[in-house]
XYZ file of C-alpha atoms in Angstrom:
162
model
C 24.293 309.789 216.339
C 22.487 312.510 217.677
C 26.064 315.242 217.124
C 25.845 313.876 213.513
C 23.405 317.241 211.941
C 25.989 319.490 213.762
C 28.945 317.500 212.066
C 26.958 318.250 208.846
C 26.172 322.083 209.926
C 30.491 322.678 211.019
C 31.635 321.079 207.345
C 29.355 323.261 205.633
C 31.574 325.909 207.038
C 34.451 324.127 206.151
C 32.421 322.703 203.193
C 32.309 326.871 202.009
C 36.277 328.237 203.404
C 36.813 324.991 200.932
C 35.470 327.546 198.473
C 37.349 330.270 198.854
C 39.841 329.006 198.026
C 39.055 326.806 194.783
C 38.703 327.644 191.292
C 34.647 328.675 190.019
C 35.115 326.716 186.673
C 36.960 323.901 188.887
C 35.267 320.702 188.573
C 36.434 320.733 192.580
C 34.534 323.581 193.448
C 30.948 322.574 192.103
C 31.262 319.507 193.919
C 32.216 322.044 197.304
C 28.544 323.525 196.089
C 26.595 321.086 195.647
C 27.633 319.122 199.314
C 27.032 321.880 201.063
C 24.357 322.806 199.287
C 22.575 318.998 200.030
C 24.564 319.102 203.756
C 21.817 322.724 204.120
C 19.107 320.413 204.186
C 20.039 316.462 205.336
C 21.125 318.699 208.858
C 17.910 319.866 209.919
C 15.981 316.945 208.638
C 18.179 314.917 210.442
C 17.931 317.042 213.594
C 13.699 316.195 213.143
C 14.361 312.726 212.552
C 16.954 311.923 215.545
C 15.077 313.696 216.926
C 18.161 316.264 218.592
C 17.035 319.790 217.922
C 18.690 322.302 219.942
C 19.053 325.772 219.708
C 22.960 325.499 219.748
C 21.917 323.557 216.660
C 19.306 325.708 214.880
C 22.640 328.729 215.799
C 25.410 326.572 214.211
C 22.557 325.782 210.970
C 22.556 328.980 210.580
C 25.964 330.523 210.581
C 27.040 327.933 207.965
C 24.078 328.896 205.721
C 25.724 332.976 206.858
C 28.922 331.102 205.783
C 27.759 329.148 202.870
C 26.172 332.581 201.263
C 29.049 334.629 202.133
C 31.793 333.010 200.973
C 29.447 332.214 197.541
C 28.933 336.088 197.193
C 33.341 335.905 197.749
C 33.682 334.135 194.579
C 30.415 334.290 192.187
C 29.283 337.722 192.110
C 32.604 338.897 190.429
C 32.322 337.226 187.360
C 28.387 336.899 187.171
C 26.958 340.324 185.475
C 23.996 340.952 187.578
C 21.884 344.533 186.871
C 22.805 347.877 188.918
C 19.415 346.994 189.424
C 19.965 343.911 191.395
C 22.382 344.815 192.996
C 20.512 347.237 194.937
C 17.757 344.943 196.091
C 20.174 342.515 197.102
C 21.839 345.198 199.652
C 18.815 345.831 201.153
C 17.978 342.596 202.083
C 20.757 342.305 203.191
C 19.960 345.959 204.925
C 16.816 344.410 206.224
C 18.832 341.457 208.274
C 21.116 342.909 209.483
C 18.177 345.065 210.966
C 16.230 341.614 212.113
C 19.779 341.202 213.935
C 19.794 344.357 216.264
C 16.347 344.435 216.564
C 16.469 341.279 217.805
C 19.732 342.033 220.560
C 18.150 345.047 221.704
C 14.541 342.928 222.468
C 16.001 340.158 223.591
C 20.276 340.207 224.077
C 20.485 337.775 221.471
C 20.802 337.082 217.918
C 18.105 335.136 216.308
C 17.408 333.176 213.170
C 13.856 332.246 212.489
C 13.877 328.650 210.647
C 11.154 330.063 208.363
C 9.691 328.517 205.689
C 10.173 331.597 203.052
C 14.066 331.970 204.893
C 14.062 327.805 203.684
C 12.778 328.031 200.746
C 15.121 331.266 200.085
C 17.793 329.180 200.869
C 16.804 326.144 198.436
C 15.809 328.623 195.926
C 19.375 330.247 196.310
C 21.452 327.431 195.454
C 19.682 325.861 192.565
C 19.529 329.528 191.344
C 23.116 331.308 191.623
C 24.317 328.104 188.789
C 21.605 329.666 186.573
C 22.465 332.514 186.329
C 25.179 332.308 184.588
C 21.974 332.268 181.614
C 20.256 334.684 183.130
C 19.369 336.997 186.015
C 15.662 335.790 186.033
C 16.204 333.002 188.543
C 17.998 335.388 191.095
C 15.473 338.124 190.544
C 12.959 335.354 192.092
C 15.204 334.399 195.047
C 15.486 338.737 195.766
C 12.060 338.492 196.011
C 11.085 335.253 197.918
C 14.222 336.973 200.105
C 12.831 339.943 200.610
C 9.491 338.508 201.904
C 11.325 335.640 203.768
C 13.478 339.137 205.447
C 10.268 340.345 206.264
C 8.972 337.729 207.982
C 11.830 337.075 210.195
C 11.461 340.623 211.403
C 8.358 340.028 211.885
C 8.521 337.178 213.788
C 11.139 338.500 215.995
C 8.747 342.242 216.711
C 6.671 339.330 217.770
C 7.389 336.294 219.326
C 10.406 335.775 222.096
């Protein structure tokens, strides 16, 4: 039972990779998308509830998040018609996140993925906003604003905390 959160995170990685093999217009794709999104919420909640929060579990959760976002981006971004300024904004967020991890590696000798409220909010908003982006760019623009704050906050946490 104590391994359940890590099992969910591992299954999210498998589900995310399966997204790459699924047709975006299929029901399978969206079922996998929803299951992966729910597992993201459930793994952390279960880890806290079962009193089995570990650094390994937090790292696995972060890696599963990165895999899920990357696989979704790979499959969904080509079909979404986003303006150039939004692509640029997304690139800036990615650069900030990469610089954060390089800073952590230099300062602490390891990567760090702070599980801040802003990062959690970004993940949740991204999960619900992506399907809505087919109709409007407003939801994904809101996510970009929250993600920018989260990335900057993450960098501050990395610089100021061990």
